[in-house]
Amino acid sequence: MTKPTHPTSHGLSRRRLLKATAGTAALLAAAKLNFPAGAFAQGAGPEVKGAKLGFIALSDAGALFVAKDKGLFAKHGVPDVDVQKQASWGTTRDNLVLGSEGNGIDGAHILTPMPYLISAGKVTQNNQPTPMYILARLNLDAQCISVSNEYADLKVGLDAKPFKEALEKKKAAGKPIKAAMTFPGGTHDLWIRYWLAAGGIDPDKDIETITVPPPQMVANMKVGTMDCFCVGEPWPGQLVHQKIGYTAVNTGELWNKHPEKSFAMRSAWVDKNPKAAQAITMAIQEAQQWADKMENKEELATIMGKRQWINCPVEDILDRAKGKFDYGTGKVVENSPHIMKYWRDHASYPFQSHDLWFMTEDIRWGKFEPGYDSKALIAKVNREDIWRDAAKALGVAAADIPASKSRGKETFFDGKVFDPEDPGAYLKSLSIKRADV
């Protein structure tokens, strides 16, 4: 009869103990190799393995595409991050309000003012706030204001005054005139409003401002829905390729090195999963660094053009991704200083002074009331501290981590100056506005 085996009085045999120890050491070595930035530096890794993140088909969501395609989310311990296409910014908002537990999303590539509008309940159902955090900026520059070929002879540019005269004639003939943007109070809305107002065109009184999702801009201009629009790449480039309209302005010409999209998440998710939030931020930061290198632009354009991402021809993306802007008017700019920046020039760091400009402009156009405590809301929503912790854990050079939360005074193409220490003075300097200040 076979005797039952019993463990020794010391538990494991020496051989089994050595084997187990060697296996653990190998596992830890592998973990260190796979997570060089130290995802496990503070003990346990991320609280969860993933999150549901939304995006709109735009080039400035490139870091999310790269982080997913190149396994960077997995590298930083969150392999189950799901990056989901949203139909419009309105859909993005609705899904953020729901959260993944309600079959929505936990975070998103987003227009920078939206987390503020959502957190304050300004654009949500029944004005119910859904607190949000901004964890990173996704890019600077390279949105465009495009004009229909109906105005090809004008070759409209930075100065919108000639456009104003043409619009007035069309309006006098009883025809509708429309400017399209992507979400009320969002970045594209603010760029086109700023440009129109600087040219003496009141965006609420002189022209009808309408909302169109980014991927539908070109098709809508083709059928004459609007006279001009503002949206991010690749749609302005595609418009020129299809000879439907032309680029009047790269938004970097309005405000050089301006902030654009952000990466934001529901506050409740981040508070519950702080390590996972940092891991996701690290993956995005690493993807931004990769996307910004000129030698990676062709591969970046190929990734972005994929069906699950932007779903458009690579040739509609590539030239402008590399800094070549054919405006469609005979004007071609090589090596544009207004190329989309994902990392350089502190593109990824969410300066609080920039969020203050967006909120001030939203006060200008009536999205927030005059006297709204913008700085208090920014202190809650802008989590530049998470960005800094992620950057340090990633080993980002000190020179690439801004010393201040403010980039200081900002000067616009029309000579207006925004001083984050005195936003009220900036607001008073603007002649066309809804705010009574």
Short mmCIF file of N, CA and C in Angstrom, two decimals, residues 46-183:
data_model
loop_
_atom_site.label_atom_id
_atom_site.label_comp_id
_atom_site.label_asym_id
_atom_site.label_seq_id
_atom_site.Cartn_x
_atom_site.Cartn_y
_atom_site.Cartn_z
N PRO A 46 -1.25 48.77 -11.04
CA PRO A 46 -2.53 49.46 -11.18
C PRO A 46 -3.69 48.67 -10.57
N GLU A 47 -4.67 49.38 -10.03
CA GLU A 47 -5.81 48.75 -9.35
C GLU A 47 -6.66 47.94 -10.32
N VAL A 48 -6.69 48.36 -11.59
CA VAL A 48 -7.46 47.66 -12.62
C VAL A 48 -6.57 47.53 -13.85
N LYS A 49 -6.94 46.65 -14.75
CA LYS A 49 -6.11 46.39 -15.93
C LYS A 49 -6.49 47.25 -17.14
N GLY A 50 -7.56 48.04 -17.00
CA GLY A 50 -7.95 48.83 -18.16
C GLY A 50 -9.03 49.84 -17.84
N ALA A 51 -9.42 50.57 -18.87
CA ALA A 51 -10.50 51.55 -18.78
C ALA A 51 -11.06 51.73 -20.18
N LYS A 52 -12.24 52.28 -20.26
CA LYS A 52 -12.84 52.56 -21.57
C LYS A 52 -12.62 54.03 -21.89
N LEU A 53 -11.92 54.29 -23.00
CA LEU A 53 -11.58 55.65 -23.40
C LEU A 53 -12.20 55.97 -24.76
N GLY A 54 -12.75 57.15 -24.89
CA GLY A 54 -13.36 57.55 -26.15
C GLY A 54 -12.45 58.45 -26.97
N PHE A 55 -12.70 58.52 -28.27
CA PHE A 55 -11.97 59.44 -29.15
C PHE A 55 -12.87 59.81 -30.31
N ILE A 56 -12.56 60.95 -30.92
CA ILE A 56 -13.18 61.38 -32.17
C ILE A 56 -12.12 61.20 -33.26
N ALA A 57 -12.55 60.90 -34.47
CA ALA A 57 -11.61 60.65 -35.58
C ALA A 57 -10.89 61.94 -35.98
N LEU A 58 -9.81 62.22 -35.27
CA LEU A 58 -8.99 63.41 -35.49
C LEU A 58 -7.52 63.07 -35.23
N SER A 59 -6.63 63.76 -35.92
CA SER A 59 -5.20 63.48 -35.77
C SER A 59 -4.69 63.75 -34.36
N ASP A 60 -5.37 64.66 -33.63
CA ASP A 60 -4.85 64.96 -32.30
C ASP A 60 -5.21 63.89 -31.27
N ALA A 61 -5.92 62.84 -31.70
CA ALA A 61 -6.10 61.67 -30.84
C ALA A 61 -4.98 60.66 -31.08
N GLY A 62 -4.00 61.05 -31.89
CA GLY A 62 -2.92 60.14 -32.31
C GLY A 62 -2.24 59.41 -31.18
N ALA A 63 -2.02 60.09 -30.04
CA ALA A 63 -1.33 59.44 -28.93
C ALA A 63 -2.10 58.24 -28.40
N LEU A 64 -3.44 58.33 -28.41
CA LEU A 64 -4.24 57.19 -27.95
C LEU A 64 -4.12 56.01 -28.92
N PHE A 65 -4.10 56.32 -30.23
CA PHE A 65 -3.96 55.26 -31.22
C PHE A 65 -2.60 54.57 -31.08
N VAL A 66 -1.56 55.36 -30.92
CA VAL A 66 -0.19 54.83 -30.80
C VAL A 66 -0.04 54.01 -29.52
N ALA A 67 -0.59 54.53 -28.42
CA ALA A 67 -0.47 53.81 -27.15
C ALA A 67 -1.14 52.44 -27.22
N LYS A 68 -2.25 52.36 -27.96
CA LYS A 68 -2.94 51.08 -28.11
C LYS A 68 -2.23 50.18 -29.11
N ASP A 69 -1.91 50.74 -30.29
CA ASP A 69 -1.30 49.94 -31.36
C ASP A 69 0.08 49.42 -31.00
N LYS A 70 0.84 50.21 -30.26
CA LYS A 70 2.22 49.84 -29.95
C LYS A 70 2.36 49.19 -28.57
N GLY A 71 1.25 48.86 -27.96
CA GLY A 71 1.31 48.11 -26.70
C GLY A 71 1.78 48.91 -25.50
N LEU A 72 1.66 50.24 -25.55
CA LEU A 72 2.16 51.05 -24.44
C LEU A 72 1.24 50.99 -23.22
N PHE A 73 -0.04 50.84 -23.44
CA PHE A 73 -0.94 50.65 -22.30
C PHE A 73 -0.57 49.34 -21.59
N ALA A 74 -0.31 48.30 -22.36
CA ALA A 74 0.08 47.01 -21.78
C ALA A 74 1.42 47.13 -21.05
N LYS A 75 2.34 47.85 -21.65
CA LYS A 75 3.67 48.03 -21.05
C LYS A 75 3.57 48.65 -19.66
N HIS A 76 2.62 49.55 -19.49
CA HIS A 76 2.50 50.24 -18.21
C HIS A 76 1.46 49.61 -17.28
N GLY A 77 1.08 48.37 -17.60
CA GLY A 77 0.26 47.60 -16.67
C GLY A 77 -1.24 47.73 -16.83
N VAL A 78 -1.68 48.35 -17.95
CA VAL A 78 -3.13 48.48 -18.19
C VAL A 78 -3.46 47.95 -19.59
N PRO A 79 -3.24 46.63 -19.81
CA PRO A 79 -3.40 46.05 -21.15
C PRO A 79 -4.83 46.05 -21.68
N ASP A 80 -5.80 46.19 -20.77
CA ASP A 80 -7.20 46.09 -21.20
C ASP A 80 -7.84 47.45 -21.50
N VAL A 81 -7.03 48.49 -21.66
CA VAL A 81 -7.59 49.78 -22.06
C VAL A 81 -8.26 49.61 -23.42
N ASP A 82 -9.50 50.04 -23.50
CA ASP A 82 -10.30 49.91 -24.73
C ASP A 82 -10.51 51.33 -25.28
N VAL A 83 -10.03 51.57 -26.50
CA VAL A 83 -10.13 52.90 -27.11
C VAL A 83 -11.26 52.87 -28.13
N GLN A 84 -12.35 53.58 -27.84
CA GLN A 84 -13.59 53.44 -28.60
C GLN A 84 -13.93 54.73 -29.37
N LYS A 85 -14.28 54.56 -30.63
CA LYS A 85 -14.67 55.71 -31.47
C LYS A 85 -16.03 56.23 -31.03
N GLN A 86 -16.12 57.57 -30.96
CA GLN A 86 -17.38 58.25 -30.62
C GLN A 86 -17.88 58.97 -31.88
N ALA A 87 -19.18 59.07 -32.02
CA ALA A 87 -19.76 59.67 -33.24
C ALA A 87 -19.64 61.19 -33.27
N SER A 88 -19.64 61.80 -32.09
CA SER A 88 -19.61 63.27 -32.01
C SER A 88 -19.16 63.65 -30.61
N TRP A 89 -18.87 64.96 -30.42
CA TRP A 89 -18.50 65.41 -29.08
C TRP A 89 -19.69 65.32 -28.12
N GLY A 90 -20.89 65.46 -28.66
CA GLY A 90 -22.09 65.29 -27.83
C GLY A 90 -22.20 63.86 -27.31
N THR A 91 -21.86 62.90 -28.17
CA THR A 91 -21.86 61.49 -27.77
C THR A 91 -20.79 61.25 -26.71
N THR A 92 -19.62 61.86 -26.90
CA THR A 92 -18.52 61.74 -25.92
C THR A 92 -19.01 62.22 -24.55
N ARG A 93 -19.64 63.40 -24.54
CA ARG A 93 -20.18 63.94 -23.28
C ARG A 93 -21.17 62.97 -22.64
N ASP A 94 -22.12 62.49 -23.43
CA ASP A 94 -23.16 61.59 -22.89
C ASP A 94 -22.55 60.33 -22.32
N ASN A 95 -21.56 59.77 -23.00
CA ASN A 95 -20.93 58.53 -22.53
C ASN A 95 -20.05 58.75 -21.30
N LEU A 96 -19.46 59.94 -21.18
CA LEU A 96 -18.69 60.27 -19.97
C LEU A 96 -19.63 60.40 -18.77
N VAL A 97 -20.79 60.99 -18.99
CA VAL A 97 -21.78 61.11 -17.91
C VAL A 97 -22.22 59.72 -17.44
N LEU A 98 -22.39 58.80 -18.39
CA LEU A 98 -22.79 57.43 -18.04
C LEU A 98 -21.70 56.68 -17.30
N GLY A 99 -20.44 56.86 -17.73
CA GLY A 99 -19.34 56.08 -17.17
C GLY A 99 -19.41 54.65 -17.69
N SER A 100 -18.31 53.92 -17.57
CA SER A 100 -18.29 52.54 -18.11
C SER A 100 -19.29 51.63 -17.38
N GLU A 101 -19.57 51.94 -16.13
CA GLU A 101 -20.55 51.12 -15.38
C GLU A 101 -21.95 51.27 -15.96
N GLY A 102 -22.18 52.37 -16.67
CA GLY A 102 -23.48 52.57 -17.32
C GLY A 102 -23.39 52.36 -18.81
N ASN A 103 -22.39 51.54 -19.24
CA ASN A 103 -22.12 51.26 -20.65
C ASN A 103 -21.62 52.48 -21.42
N GLY A 104 -21.04 53.43 -20.69
CA GLY A 104 -20.42 54.59 -21.32
C GLY A 104 -18.90 54.44 -21.30
N ILE A 105 -18.20 55.55 -21.05
CA ILE A 105 -16.73 55.54 -21.05
C ILE A 105 -16.21 56.20 -19.77
N ASP A 106 -14.93 55.91 -19.47
CA ASP A 106 -14.30 56.45 -18.25
C ASP A 106 -13.51 57.72 -18.52
N GLY A 107 -13.05 57.88 -19.77
CA GLY A 107 -12.22 59.02 -20.11
C GLY A 107 -12.23 59.22 -21.61
N ALA A 108 -11.56 60.28 -22.07
CA ALA A 108 -11.62 60.56 -23.51
C ALA A 108 -10.58 61.58 -23.97
N HIS A 109 -10.28 61.49 -25.25
CA HIS A 109 -9.68 62.56 -26.06
C HIS A 109 -10.79 63.59 -26.15
N ILE A 110 -10.50 64.84 -25.76
CA ILE A 110 -11.62 65.78 -25.60
C ILE A 110 -11.21 67.23 -25.88
N LEU A 111 -12.18 68.02 -26.30
CA LEU A 111 -11.97 69.46 -26.45
C LEU A 111 -11.70 70.03 -25.05
N THR A 112 -10.62 70.77 -24.89
CA THR A 112 -10.20 71.20 -23.55
C THR A 112 -11.29 71.86 -22.71
N PRO A 113 -12.18 72.71 -23.25
CA PRO A 113 -13.21 73.30 -22.38
C PRO A 113 -14.26 72.31 -21.89
N MET A 114 -14.42 71.17 -22.57
CA MET A 114 -15.52 70.26 -22.23
C MET A 114 -15.49 69.71 -20.81
N PRO A 115 -14.33 69.30 -20.27
CA PRO A 115 -14.34 68.83 -18.88
C PRO A 115 -14.84 69.89 -17.90
N TYR A 116 -14.62 71.16 -18.23
CA TYR A 116 -15.12 72.25 -17.38
C TYR A 116 -16.62 72.41 -17.53
N LEU A 117 -17.09 72.38 -18.78
CA LEU A 117 -18.53 72.52 -19.04
C LEU A 117 -19.31 71.34 -18.44
N ILE A 118 -18.71 70.13 -18.49
CA ILE A 118 -19.35 68.94 -17.93
C ILE A 118 -19.31 68.97 -16.40
N SER A 119 -18.15 69.34 -15.84
CA SER A 119 -18.00 69.40 -14.38
C SER A 119 -18.93 70.42 -13.75
N ALA A 120 -19.20 71.50 -14.49
CA ALA A 120 -20.08 72.56 -13.97
C ALA A 120 -21.55 72.31 -14.31
N GLY A 121 -21.83 71.24 -15.07
CA GLY A 121 -23.21 70.94 -15.45
C GLY A 121 -23.79 71.92 -16.46
N LYS A 122 -22.91 72.56 -17.24
CA LYS A 122 -23.38 73.56 -18.22
C LYS A 122 -23.89 72.93 -19.51
N VAL A 123 -23.47 71.70 -19.79
CA VAL A 123 -23.85 71.07 -21.06
C VAL A 123 -24.43 69.67 -20.85
N THR A 124 -24.81 69.38 -19.62
CA THR A 124 -25.32 68.04 -19.30
C THR A 124 -26.83 68.09 -19.05
N GLN A 125 -27.45 66.91 -19.15
CA GLN A 125 -28.90 66.82 -18.95
C GLN A 125 -29.28 67.30 -17.55
N ASN A 126 -30.29 68.13 -17.48
CA ASN A 126 -30.78 68.71 -16.21
C ASN A 126 -29.69 69.48 -15.46
N ASN A 127 -28.66 69.90 -16.22
CA ASN A 127 -27.52 70.63 -15.63
C ASN A 127 -26.89 69.91 -14.45
N GLN A 128 -26.88 68.58 -14.56
CA GLN A 128 -26.31 67.75 -13.50
C GLN A 128 -24.80 67.63 -13.70
N PRO A 129 -23.98 68.12 -12.76
CA PRO A 129 -22.53 68.04 -12.95
C PRO A 129 -22.00 66.60 -12.91
N THR A 130 -21.02 66.32 -13.76
CA THR A 130 -20.24 65.08 -13.68
C THR A 130 -18.79 65.51 -13.52
N PRO A 131 -18.23 65.44 -12.31
CA PRO A 131 -16.86 65.93 -12.10
C PRO A 131 -15.84 65.20 -12.97
N MET A 132 -14.95 65.99 -13.59
CA MET A 132 -13.93 65.48 -14.49
C MET A 132 -12.55 65.96 -14.05
N TYR A 133 -11.52 65.21 -14.46
CA TYR A 133 -10.13 65.65 -14.28
C TYR A 133 -9.45 65.69 -15.64
N ILE A 134 -8.67 66.73 -15.88
CA ILE A 134 -7.76 66.77 -17.04
C ILE A 134 -6.43 66.23 -16.56
N LEU A 135 -5.92 65.18 -17.23
CA LEU A 135 -4.66 64.55 -16.83
C LEU A 135 -3.50 64.93 -17.75
N ALA A 136 -3.81 65.35 -18.96
CA ALA A 136 -2.75 65.74 -19.91
C ALA A 136 -3.36 66.57 -21.02
N ARG A 137 -2.52 67.37 -21.65
CA ARG A 137 -2.90 67.99 -22.91
C ARG A 137 -2.46 67.00 -23.99
N LEU A 138 -3.16 66.96 -25.10
CA LEU A 138 -2.80 66.00 -26.15
C LEU A 138 -2.02 66.63 -27.30
N ASN A 139 -2.19 67.96 -27.51
CA ASN A 139 -1.47 68.59 -28.63
C ASN A 139 -1.55 70.10 -28.57
N LEU A 140 -0.71 70.73 -29.37
CA LEU A 140 -0.76 72.16 -29.63
C LEU A 140 -0.99 72.35 -31.13
N ASP A 141 -1.68 73.44 -31.49
CA ASP A 141 -1.80 73.91 -32.88
C ASP A 141 -2.52 72.95 -33.85
N ALA A 142 -2.50 73.39 -35.14
CA ALA A 142 -2.90 72.58 -36.31
C ALA A 142 -4.37 72.20 -36.37
N GLN A 143 -5.24 73.09 -35.93
CA GLN A 143 -6.65 73.02 -36.33
C GLN A 143 -6.73 74.01 -37.49
N CYS A 144 -7.78 74.00 -38.24
CA CYS A 144 -7.85 74.94 -39.36
C CYS A 144 -9.24 75.54 -39.50
N ILE A 145 -9.25 76.79 -39.97
CA ILE A 145 -10.50 77.42 -40.39
C ILE A 145 -10.51 77.31 -41.91
N SER A 146 -11.54 76.65 -42.42
CA SER A 146 -11.65 76.40 -43.86
C SER A 146 -12.81 77.18 -44.44
N VAL A 147 -12.65 77.59 -45.70
CA VAL A 147 -13.66 78.39 -46.38
C VAL A 147 -14.05 77.68 -47.68
N SER A 148 -15.34 77.75 -48.01
CA SER A 148 -15.85 77.10 -49.22
C SER A 148 -15.24 77.72 -50.48
N ASN A 149 -15.10 76.91 -51.52
CA ASN A 149 -14.60 77.41 -52.82
C ASN A 149 -15.54 78.42 -53.47
N GLU A 150 -16.72 78.60 -52.89
CA GLU A 150 -17.61 79.66 -53.33
C GLU A 150 -16.91 81.03 -53.20
N TYR A 151 -15.94 81.07 -52.27
CA TYR A 151 -15.19 82.31 -52.01
C TYR A 151 -13.72 82.15 -52.44
N ALA A 152 -13.48 81.32 -53.45
CA ALA A 152 -12.11 81.03 -53.89
C ALA A 152 -11.37 82.29 -54.34
N ASP A 153 -12.10 83.19 -55.01
CA ASP A 153 -11.45 84.40 -55.53
C ASP A 153 -10.94 85.32 -54.42
N LEU A 154 -11.51 85.22 -53.22
CA LEU A 154 -11.11 86.08 -52.11
C LEU A 154 -9.81 85.64 -51.45
N LYS A 155 -9.52 84.33 -51.56
CA LYS A 155 -8.35 83.76 -50.87
C LYS A 155 -8.30 84.28 -49.42
N VAL A 156 -9.39 84.04 -48.72
CA VAL A 156 -9.53 84.53 -47.34
C VAL A 156 -8.38 84.00 -46.48
N GLY A 157 -7.85 84.86 -45.63
CA GLY A 157 -6.75 84.47 -44.74
C GLY A 157 -7.00 84.93 -43.32
N LEU A 158 -5.96 85.38 -42.64
CA LEU A 158 -6.08 85.81 -41.25
C LEU A 158 -7.08 86.95 -41.07
N ASP A 159 -7.11 87.87 -42.02
CA ASP A 159 -8.03 89.00 -41.94
C ASP A 159 -9.38 88.59 -42.53
N ALA A 160 -10.39 88.53 -41.68
CA ALA A 160 -11.72 88.09 -42.12
C ALA A 160 -12.57 89.22 -42.69
N LYS A 161 -12.04 90.44 -42.74
CA LYS A 161 -12.86 91.58 -43.21
C LYS A 161 -13.36 91.42 -44.65
N PRO A 162 -12.52 90.96 -45.61
CA PRO A 162 -13.04 90.75 -46.97
C PRO A 162 -14.15 89.69 -47.00
N PHE A 163 -14.02 88.71 -46.13
CA PHE A 163 -15.02 87.65 -46.02
C PHE A 163 -16.33 88.25 -45.51
N LYS A 164 -16.22 89.20 -44.59
CA LYS A 164 -17.40 89.86 -44.03
C LYS A 164 -18.22 90.53 -45.14
N GLU A 165 -17.54 91.23 -46.03
CA GLU A 165 -18.23 91.92 -47.13
C GLU A 165 -18.96 90.92 -48.03
N ALA A 166 -18.29 89.79 -48.34
CA ALA A 166 -18.90 88.77 -49.20
C ALA A 166 -20.12 88.14 -48.52
N LEU A 167 -20.01 87.90 -47.21
CA LEU A 167 -21.13 87.32 -46.46
C LEU A 167 -22.32 88.28 -46.42
N GLU A 168 -22.01 89.55 -46.25
CA GLU A 168 -23.11 90.55 -46.21
C GLU A 168 -23.87 90.60 -47.53
N LYS A 169 -23.15 90.48 -48.65
CA LYS A 169 -23.79 90.47 -49.97
C LYS A 169 -24.69 89.25 -50.12
N LYS A 170 -24.18 88.11 -49.68
CA LYS A 170 -24.95 86.86 -49.78
C LYS A 170 -26.21 86.94 -48.91
N LYS A 171 -26.05 87.50 -47.73
CA LYS A 171 -27.17 87.64 -46.79
C LYS A 171 -28.22 88.59 -47.37
N ALA A 172 -27.75 89.67 -47.99
CA ALA A 172 -28.65 90.66 -48.58
C ALA A 172 -29.48 90.06 -49.73
N ALA A 173 -28.90 89.02 -50.37
CA ALA A 173 -29.59 88.34 -51.46
C ALA A 173 -30.60 87.31 -50.93
N GLY A 174 -30.74 87.25 -49.60
CA GLY A 174 -31.72 86.36 -48.99
C GLY A 174 -31.23 84.94 -48.79
N LYS A 175 -29.92 84.73 -48.91
CA LYS A 175 -29.36 83.38 -48.74
C LYS A 175 -28.80 83.21 -47.32
N PRO A 176 -28.93 82.00 -46.77
CA PRO A 176 -28.39 81.77 -45.42
C PRO A 176 -26.86 81.73 -45.43
N ILE A 177 -26.26 82.24 -44.36
CA ILE A 177 -24.80 82.13 -44.21
C ILE A 177 -24.51 81.43 -42.89
N LYS A 178 -23.63 80.45 -42.95
CA LYS A 178 -23.39 79.61 -41.77
C LYS A 178 -21.91 79.32 -41.55
N ALA A 179 -21.53 79.29 -40.27
CA ALA A 179 -20.20 78.87 -39.83
C ALA A 179 -20.38 77.61 -39.00
N ALA A 180 -19.60 76.58 -39.27
CA ALA A 180 -19.73 75.32 -38.52
C ALA A 180 -18.55 75.11 -37.59
N MET A 181 -18.87 74.58 -36.42
CA MET A 181 -17.86 74.16 -35.45
C MET A 181 -18.31 72.81 -34.90
N THR A 182 -17.61 72.28 -33.91
CA THR A 182 -17.88 70.89 -33.52
C THR A 182 -18.61 70.70 -32.20
N PHE A 183 -18.63 71.73 -31.33
CA PHE A 183 -19.34 71.62 -30.06
C PHE A 183 -19.41 73.02 -29.45
#
